[in-house]
Each structure stands twice: as structure tokens, then as C-alpha cells.
mmCIF file of C-alpha atoms in Angstrom:
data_model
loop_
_atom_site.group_PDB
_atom_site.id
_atom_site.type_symbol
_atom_site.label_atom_id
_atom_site.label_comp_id
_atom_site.label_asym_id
_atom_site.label_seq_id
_atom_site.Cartn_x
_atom_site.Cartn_y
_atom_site.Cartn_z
ATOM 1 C CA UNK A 1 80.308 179.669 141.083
ATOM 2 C CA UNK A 2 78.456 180.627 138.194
ATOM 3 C CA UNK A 3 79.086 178.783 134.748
ATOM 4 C CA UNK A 4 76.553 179.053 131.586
ATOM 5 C CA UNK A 5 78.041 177.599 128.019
ATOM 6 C CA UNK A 6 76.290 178.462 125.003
ATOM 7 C CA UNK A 7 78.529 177.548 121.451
ATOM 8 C CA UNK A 8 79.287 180.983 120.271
ATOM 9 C CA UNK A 9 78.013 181.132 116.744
ATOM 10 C CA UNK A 10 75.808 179.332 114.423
ATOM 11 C CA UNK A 11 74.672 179.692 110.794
ATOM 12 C CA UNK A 12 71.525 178.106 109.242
ATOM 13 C CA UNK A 13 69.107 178.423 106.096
ATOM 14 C CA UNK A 14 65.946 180.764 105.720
ATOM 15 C CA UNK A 15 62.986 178.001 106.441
ATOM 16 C CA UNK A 16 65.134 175.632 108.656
ATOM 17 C CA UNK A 17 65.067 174.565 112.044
ATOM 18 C CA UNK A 18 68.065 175.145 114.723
ATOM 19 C CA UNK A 19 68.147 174.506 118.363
ATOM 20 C CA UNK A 20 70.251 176.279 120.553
ATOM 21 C CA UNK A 21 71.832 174.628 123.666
ATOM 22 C CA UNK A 22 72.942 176.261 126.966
ATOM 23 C CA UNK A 23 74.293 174.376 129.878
ATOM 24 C CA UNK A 24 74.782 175.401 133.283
ATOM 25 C CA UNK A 25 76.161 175.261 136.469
ATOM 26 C CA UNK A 26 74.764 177.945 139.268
ATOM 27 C CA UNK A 27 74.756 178.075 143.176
ATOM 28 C CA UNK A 28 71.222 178.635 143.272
ATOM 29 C CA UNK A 29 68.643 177.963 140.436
ATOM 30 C CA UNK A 30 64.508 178.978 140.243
ATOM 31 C CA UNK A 31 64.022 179.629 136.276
ATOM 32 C CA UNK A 32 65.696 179.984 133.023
ATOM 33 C CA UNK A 33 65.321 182.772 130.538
ATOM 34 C CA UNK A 34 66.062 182.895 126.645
ATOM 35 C CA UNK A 35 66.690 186.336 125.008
ATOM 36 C CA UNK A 36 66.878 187.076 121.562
ATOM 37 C CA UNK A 37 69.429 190.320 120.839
ATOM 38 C CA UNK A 38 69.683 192.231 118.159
ATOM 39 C CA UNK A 39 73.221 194.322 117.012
ATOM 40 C CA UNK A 40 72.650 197.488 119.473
ATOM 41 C CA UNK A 41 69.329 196.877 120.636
ATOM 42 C CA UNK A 42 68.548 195.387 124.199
ATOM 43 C CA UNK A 43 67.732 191.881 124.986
ATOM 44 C CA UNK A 44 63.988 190.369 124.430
ATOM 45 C CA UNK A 45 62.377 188.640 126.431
ATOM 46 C CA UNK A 46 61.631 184.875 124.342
ATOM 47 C CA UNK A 47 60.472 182.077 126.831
ATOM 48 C CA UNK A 48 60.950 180.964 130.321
ATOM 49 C CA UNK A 49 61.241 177.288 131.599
ATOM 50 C CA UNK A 50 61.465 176.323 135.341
ATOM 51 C CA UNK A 51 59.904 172.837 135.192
ATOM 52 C CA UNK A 52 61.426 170.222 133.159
ATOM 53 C CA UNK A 53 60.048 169.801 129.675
ATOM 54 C CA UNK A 54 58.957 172.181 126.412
ATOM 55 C CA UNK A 55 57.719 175.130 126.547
ATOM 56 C CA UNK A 56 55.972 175.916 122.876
ATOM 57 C CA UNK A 57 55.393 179.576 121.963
ATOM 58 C CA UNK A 58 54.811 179.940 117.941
ATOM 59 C CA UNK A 59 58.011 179.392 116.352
ATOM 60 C CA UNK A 60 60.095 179.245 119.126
ATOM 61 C CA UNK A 61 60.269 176.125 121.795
ATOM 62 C CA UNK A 62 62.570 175.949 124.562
ATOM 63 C CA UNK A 63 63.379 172.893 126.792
ATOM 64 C CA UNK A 64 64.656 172.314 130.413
ATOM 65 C CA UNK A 65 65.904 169.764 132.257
ATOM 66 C CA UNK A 66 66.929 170.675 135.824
ATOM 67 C CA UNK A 67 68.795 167.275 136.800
ATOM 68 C CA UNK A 68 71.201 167.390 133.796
ATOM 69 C CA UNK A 69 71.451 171.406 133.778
ATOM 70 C CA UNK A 70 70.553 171.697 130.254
ATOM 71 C CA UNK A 71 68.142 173.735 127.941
ATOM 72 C CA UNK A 72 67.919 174.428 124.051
ATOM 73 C CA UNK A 73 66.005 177.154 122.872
ATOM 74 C CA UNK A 74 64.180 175.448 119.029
ATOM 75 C CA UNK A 75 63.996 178.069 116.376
ATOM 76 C CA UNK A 76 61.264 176.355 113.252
ATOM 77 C CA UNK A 77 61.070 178.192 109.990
ATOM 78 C CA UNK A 78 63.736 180.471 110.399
ATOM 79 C CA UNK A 79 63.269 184.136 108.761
ATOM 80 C CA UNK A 80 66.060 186.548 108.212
ATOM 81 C CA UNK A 81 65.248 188.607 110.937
ATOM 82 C CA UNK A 82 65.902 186.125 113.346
ATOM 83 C CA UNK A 83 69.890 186.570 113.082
ATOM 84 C CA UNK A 84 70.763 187.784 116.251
ATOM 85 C CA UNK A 85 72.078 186.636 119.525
ATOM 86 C CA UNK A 86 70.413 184.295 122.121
ATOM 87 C CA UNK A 87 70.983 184.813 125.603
ATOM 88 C CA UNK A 88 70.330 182.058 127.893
ATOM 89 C CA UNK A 89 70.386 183.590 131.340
ATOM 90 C CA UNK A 90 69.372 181.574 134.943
ATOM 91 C CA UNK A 91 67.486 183.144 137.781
ATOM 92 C CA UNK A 92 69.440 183.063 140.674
ATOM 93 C CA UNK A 93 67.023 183.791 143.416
ATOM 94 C CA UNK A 94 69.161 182.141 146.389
ATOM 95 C CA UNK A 95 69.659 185.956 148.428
ATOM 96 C CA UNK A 96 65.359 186.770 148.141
ATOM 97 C CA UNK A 97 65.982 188.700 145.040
ATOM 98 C CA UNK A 98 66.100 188.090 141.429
ATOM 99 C CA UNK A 99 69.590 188.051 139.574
ATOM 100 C CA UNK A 100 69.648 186.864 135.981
ATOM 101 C CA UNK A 101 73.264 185.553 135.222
ATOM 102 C CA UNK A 102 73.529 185.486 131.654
ATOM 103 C CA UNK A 103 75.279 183.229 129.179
ATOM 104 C CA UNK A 104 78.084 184.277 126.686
ATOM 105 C CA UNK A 105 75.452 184.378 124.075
ATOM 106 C CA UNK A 106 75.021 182.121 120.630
ATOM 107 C CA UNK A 107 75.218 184.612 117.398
ATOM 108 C CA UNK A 108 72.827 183.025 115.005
ATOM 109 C CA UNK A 109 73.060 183.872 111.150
ATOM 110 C CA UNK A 110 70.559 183.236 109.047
ATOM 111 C CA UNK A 111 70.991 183.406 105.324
ATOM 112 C CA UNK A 112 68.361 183.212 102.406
ATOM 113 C CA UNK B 1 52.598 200.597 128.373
ATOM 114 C CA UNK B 2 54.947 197.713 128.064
ATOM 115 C CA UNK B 3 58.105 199.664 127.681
ATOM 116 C CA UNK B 4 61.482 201.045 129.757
ATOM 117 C CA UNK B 5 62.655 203.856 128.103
ATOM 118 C CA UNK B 6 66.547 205.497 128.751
ATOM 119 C CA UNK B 7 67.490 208.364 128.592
ATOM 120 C CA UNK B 8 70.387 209.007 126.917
ATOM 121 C CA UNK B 9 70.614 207.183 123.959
ATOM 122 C CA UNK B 10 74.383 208.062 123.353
ATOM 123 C CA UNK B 11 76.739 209.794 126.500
ATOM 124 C CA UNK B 12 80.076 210.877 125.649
ATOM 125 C CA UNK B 13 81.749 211.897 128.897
ATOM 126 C CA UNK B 14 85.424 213.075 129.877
ATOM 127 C CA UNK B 15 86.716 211.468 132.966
ATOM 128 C CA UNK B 16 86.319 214.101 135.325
ATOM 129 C CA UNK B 17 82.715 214.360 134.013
ATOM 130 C CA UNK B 18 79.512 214.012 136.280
ATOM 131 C CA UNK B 19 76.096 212.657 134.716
ATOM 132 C CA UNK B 20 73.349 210.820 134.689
ATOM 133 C CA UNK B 21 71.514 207.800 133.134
ATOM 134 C CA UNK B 22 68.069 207.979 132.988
ATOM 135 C CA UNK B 23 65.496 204.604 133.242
ATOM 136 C CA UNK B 24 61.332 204.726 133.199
ATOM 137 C CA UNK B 25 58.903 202.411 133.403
ATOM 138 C CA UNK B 26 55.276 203.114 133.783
ATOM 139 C CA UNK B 27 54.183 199.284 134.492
ATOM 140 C CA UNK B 28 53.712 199.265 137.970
ATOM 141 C CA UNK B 29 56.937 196.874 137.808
ATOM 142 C CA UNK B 30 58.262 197.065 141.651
ATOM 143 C CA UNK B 31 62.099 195.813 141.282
ATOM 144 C CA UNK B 32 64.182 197.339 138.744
ATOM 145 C CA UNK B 33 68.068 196.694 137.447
ATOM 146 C CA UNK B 34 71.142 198.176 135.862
ATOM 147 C CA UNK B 35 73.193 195.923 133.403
ATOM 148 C CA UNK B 36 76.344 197.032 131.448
ATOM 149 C CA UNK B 37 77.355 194.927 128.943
ATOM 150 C CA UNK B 38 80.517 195.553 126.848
ATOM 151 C CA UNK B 39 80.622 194.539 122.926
ATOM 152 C CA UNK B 40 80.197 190.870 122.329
ATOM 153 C CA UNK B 41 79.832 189.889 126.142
ATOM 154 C CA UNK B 42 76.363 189.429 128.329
ATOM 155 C CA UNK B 43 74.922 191.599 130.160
ATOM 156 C CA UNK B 44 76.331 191.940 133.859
ATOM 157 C CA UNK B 45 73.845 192.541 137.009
ATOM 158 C CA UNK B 46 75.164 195.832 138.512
ATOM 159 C CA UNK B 47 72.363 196.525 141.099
ATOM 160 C CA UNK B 48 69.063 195.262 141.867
ATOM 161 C CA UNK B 49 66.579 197.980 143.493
ATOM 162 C CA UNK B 50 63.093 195.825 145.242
ATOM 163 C CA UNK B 51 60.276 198.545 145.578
ATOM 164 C CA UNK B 52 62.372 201.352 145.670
ATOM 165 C CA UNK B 53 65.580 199.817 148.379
ATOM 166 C CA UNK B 54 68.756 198.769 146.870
ATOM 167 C CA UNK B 55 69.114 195.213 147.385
ATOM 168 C CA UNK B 56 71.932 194.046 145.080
ATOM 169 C CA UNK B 57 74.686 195.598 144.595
ATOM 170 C CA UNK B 58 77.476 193.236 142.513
ATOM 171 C CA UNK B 59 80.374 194.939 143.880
ATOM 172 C CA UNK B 60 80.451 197.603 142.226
ATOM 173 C CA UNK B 61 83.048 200.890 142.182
ATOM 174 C CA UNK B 62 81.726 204.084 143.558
ATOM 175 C CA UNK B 63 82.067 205.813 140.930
ATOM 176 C CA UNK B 64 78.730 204.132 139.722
ATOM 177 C CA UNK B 65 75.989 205.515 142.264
ATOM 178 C CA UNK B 66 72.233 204.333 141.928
ATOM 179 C CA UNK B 67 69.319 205.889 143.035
ATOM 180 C CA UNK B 68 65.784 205.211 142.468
ATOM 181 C CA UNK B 69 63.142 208.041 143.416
ATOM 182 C CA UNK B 70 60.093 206.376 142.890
ATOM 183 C CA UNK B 71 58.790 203.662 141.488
ATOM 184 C CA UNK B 72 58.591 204.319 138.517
ATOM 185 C CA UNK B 73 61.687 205.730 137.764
ATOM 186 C CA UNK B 74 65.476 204.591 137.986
ATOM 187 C CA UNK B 75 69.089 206.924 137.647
ATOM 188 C CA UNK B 76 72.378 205.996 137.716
ATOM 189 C CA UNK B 77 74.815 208.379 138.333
ATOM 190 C CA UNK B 78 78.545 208.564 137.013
ATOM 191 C CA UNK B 79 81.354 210.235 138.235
ATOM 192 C CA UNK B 80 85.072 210.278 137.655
ATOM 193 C CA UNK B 81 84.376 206.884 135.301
ATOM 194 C CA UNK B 82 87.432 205.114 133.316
ATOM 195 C CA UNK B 83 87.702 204.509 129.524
ATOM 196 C CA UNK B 84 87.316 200.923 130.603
ATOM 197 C CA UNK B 85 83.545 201.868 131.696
ATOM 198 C CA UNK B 86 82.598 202.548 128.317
ATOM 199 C CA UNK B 87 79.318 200.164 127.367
ATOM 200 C CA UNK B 88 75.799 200.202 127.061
ATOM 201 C CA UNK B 89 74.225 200.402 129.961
ATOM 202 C CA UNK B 90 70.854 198.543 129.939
ATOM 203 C CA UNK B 91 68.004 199.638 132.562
ATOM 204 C CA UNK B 92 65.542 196.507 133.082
ATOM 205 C CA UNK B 93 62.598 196.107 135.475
ATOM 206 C CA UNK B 94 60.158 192.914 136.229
ATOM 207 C CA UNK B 95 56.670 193.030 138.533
ATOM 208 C CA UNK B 96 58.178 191.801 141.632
ATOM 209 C CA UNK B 97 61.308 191.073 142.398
ATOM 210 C CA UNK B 98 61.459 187.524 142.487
ATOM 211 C CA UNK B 99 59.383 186.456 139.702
ATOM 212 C CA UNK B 100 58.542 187.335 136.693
ATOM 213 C CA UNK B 101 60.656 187.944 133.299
ATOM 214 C CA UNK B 102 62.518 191.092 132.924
ATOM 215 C CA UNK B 103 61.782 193.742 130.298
ATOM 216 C CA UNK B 104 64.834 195.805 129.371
ATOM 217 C CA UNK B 105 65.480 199.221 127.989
ATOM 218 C CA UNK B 106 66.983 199.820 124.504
ATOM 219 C CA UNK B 107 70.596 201.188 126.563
ATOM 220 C CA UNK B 108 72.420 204.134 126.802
ATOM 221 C CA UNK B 109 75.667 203.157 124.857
ATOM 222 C CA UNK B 110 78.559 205.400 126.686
ATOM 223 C CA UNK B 111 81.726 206.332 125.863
ATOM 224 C CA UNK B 112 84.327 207.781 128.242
ATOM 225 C CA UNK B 113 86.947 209.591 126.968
#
């Protein structure tokens, strides 16, 4: 089966850091995905790990580590505009194709 | 061009309605998706379509028919759809169909009355 926990809501201060966790258990595994989601608007594509360790792209990090099925997406100097929700999704590419099985999603609120 | 658009934005439908969602992407992408996701939940794989041939399909009801005429472009049609099928329906595509992240439409948000 397919089982990807994310905590479900977390609040944090303009200019702080949060890190997101996601932990998984999947049939098959070759990659994981973080999404950022706005209210309404489709997921974003924010970084991909499929090798253990961090992946640094500007403000936003994200770690992996395959043997302990755990990532955390890092979030530095928060802005308001990064309240939204963060989908943490693993490729499933056990049939040949690719099938992203998505997490329940982590609503972040950022205030000033 | 690094954008899917949809077509639709907003569908209201009765439930002995036929239409059709609309997805583009002018990336040369070669596997595209369908996703609905309902308020507050992730988005859930409906089909998978690798260089045009459906490949995936999650089980889903007939009333839900894909179709994919080129490669560029990506329908779904709906007919005879439940109240409980009201979501937004979110049209992705990636380069290949085993690699590569997924870029996703901004939805069709549907309501079925």
C-alpha cells in the first residue's frame, strides 16, 4: 500500500525558518517531489530528491533519506507569500510509468 | 512555453450533461495526466497517457473517458457524472514518462449539479 504523512498545518513568523517533514511508505519508490499550492491554484513544482541528502535551491532545501523513508522540505526567510500548502508526493515508477502519489498536504501560515 | 493551459476554468454541469475538459501543452512533453482533487485533499492520479496510449488508468468509472489526440493536447470527457464528482480537475504533463517533474495546469474547478 501507499502511505505518505505530512502534519497537517503549521504557522511560523515572516523571516523564520520551518522545515516540513513527510514520511512514507510506498510499494515502489524512484524520486520524491515537493509542491508548493496555493488556495485554487495548481500545484508547483519546488524540488526533487532521489538520492539521499540536500538538495539546495535558493530559499528552499529539501532532504531525503531512502532507508528511513523520510524527507523535509526547509523553508529560510519566510515571506508572506509563502502560506500555502506543501505537497510531498513519491514517484511510483514500479508498472514503467510515472505515478506521483501525493501526501495529505502541510498548510503553512505565515504571519508578519 | 513552459505552461499547460485548461480549458474551462469553471464547468457547471447537470447530471445528464455531456462535456469536455480541455488540457494543452506546447513543450514537447510526451506523457501527460489527469488529477482531481477535492477541497483540502491531494491530488489523485486518474490516468496516465505515455506518447499518446493510455497507460494508467486508476480505476476509474466510465463516466470519466480520456482521450488524447496528439501530443500536444489532452480531453477528458464527462458524461452522466455525480454531485460527488465535483472538484478541480488538474491536467499535468512531464517530458517522458518516467522521469522528469510534472508541470500542472491551473484546473478546471467543476461542479455537478
Amino acid at each position: 500500500g501507499q502511505n505518505i504523512d505530512q502534519p497537517t498545518e503549521m504557522t511560523a513568523t515572516e523571516g523564520a525558518i520551518v522545515q516540513i517533514n513527510c514520511t512514507y511508505q510506498t510499494s515502489g519508490f524512484n524520486g520524491l517531489f515537493w509542491y508548493q499550492q496555493h488556495a485554487g491554484e495548481a500545484p508547483t513544482f519546488l524540488s526533487y530528491n532521489v538520492l539521499d541528502g540536500l538538495e539546495e535551491k535558493g530559499r528552499f532545501s529539501s532532504f531525503l533519506s531512502r532507508s528511513k523513508g523520510y524527507s523535509y522540505l526547509l523553508l529560510k526567510e519566510l515571506q508572506m507569500k509563502d502560506s500555502a500548502s506543501y505537497l510531498c508526493a513519491v514517484r511510483d515508477t514500479i508498472t514503467g510509468f510515472q505515478k506521483l502519489v501525493f501526501g495529505t498536504g502541510t498548510r503553512l501560515l505565515v504571519s508578519p | 512555453d513552459t505552461e499547460v493551459t485548461q480549458t474551462p476554468k469553471h464547468l457547471v454541469m447537470g447530471m445528464t450533461n455531456k462535456k469536455s475538459l480541455k488540457c494543452e501543452q506546447h513543450m514537447g512533453h510526451r506523457a501527460m495526466y489527469w488529477y482531481k482533487q477535492k477541497a483540502k485533499k491531494p491530488p489523485e492520479l486518474m490516468f496516465v497517457y505515455s506518447y499518446e496510449k493510455l497507460s494508467i488508468n486508476e480505476s476509474v468509472p466510465s463516466r470519466f473517458s480520456p482521450e488524447c489526440p496528439n501530443s500536444s493536447l489532452l480531453n477528458l470527457h464527462l458524461h452522466a457524472l455525480q454531485p460527488e464528482d465535483s472538484a478541480l480537475y488538474l491536467c499535468a504533463s512531464s517530458l517522458l514518462p518516467r522521469d522528469h517533474e510534472q508541470y500542472f495546469g491551473p484546473g478546471t474547478r467543476l461542479t455537478v449539479t
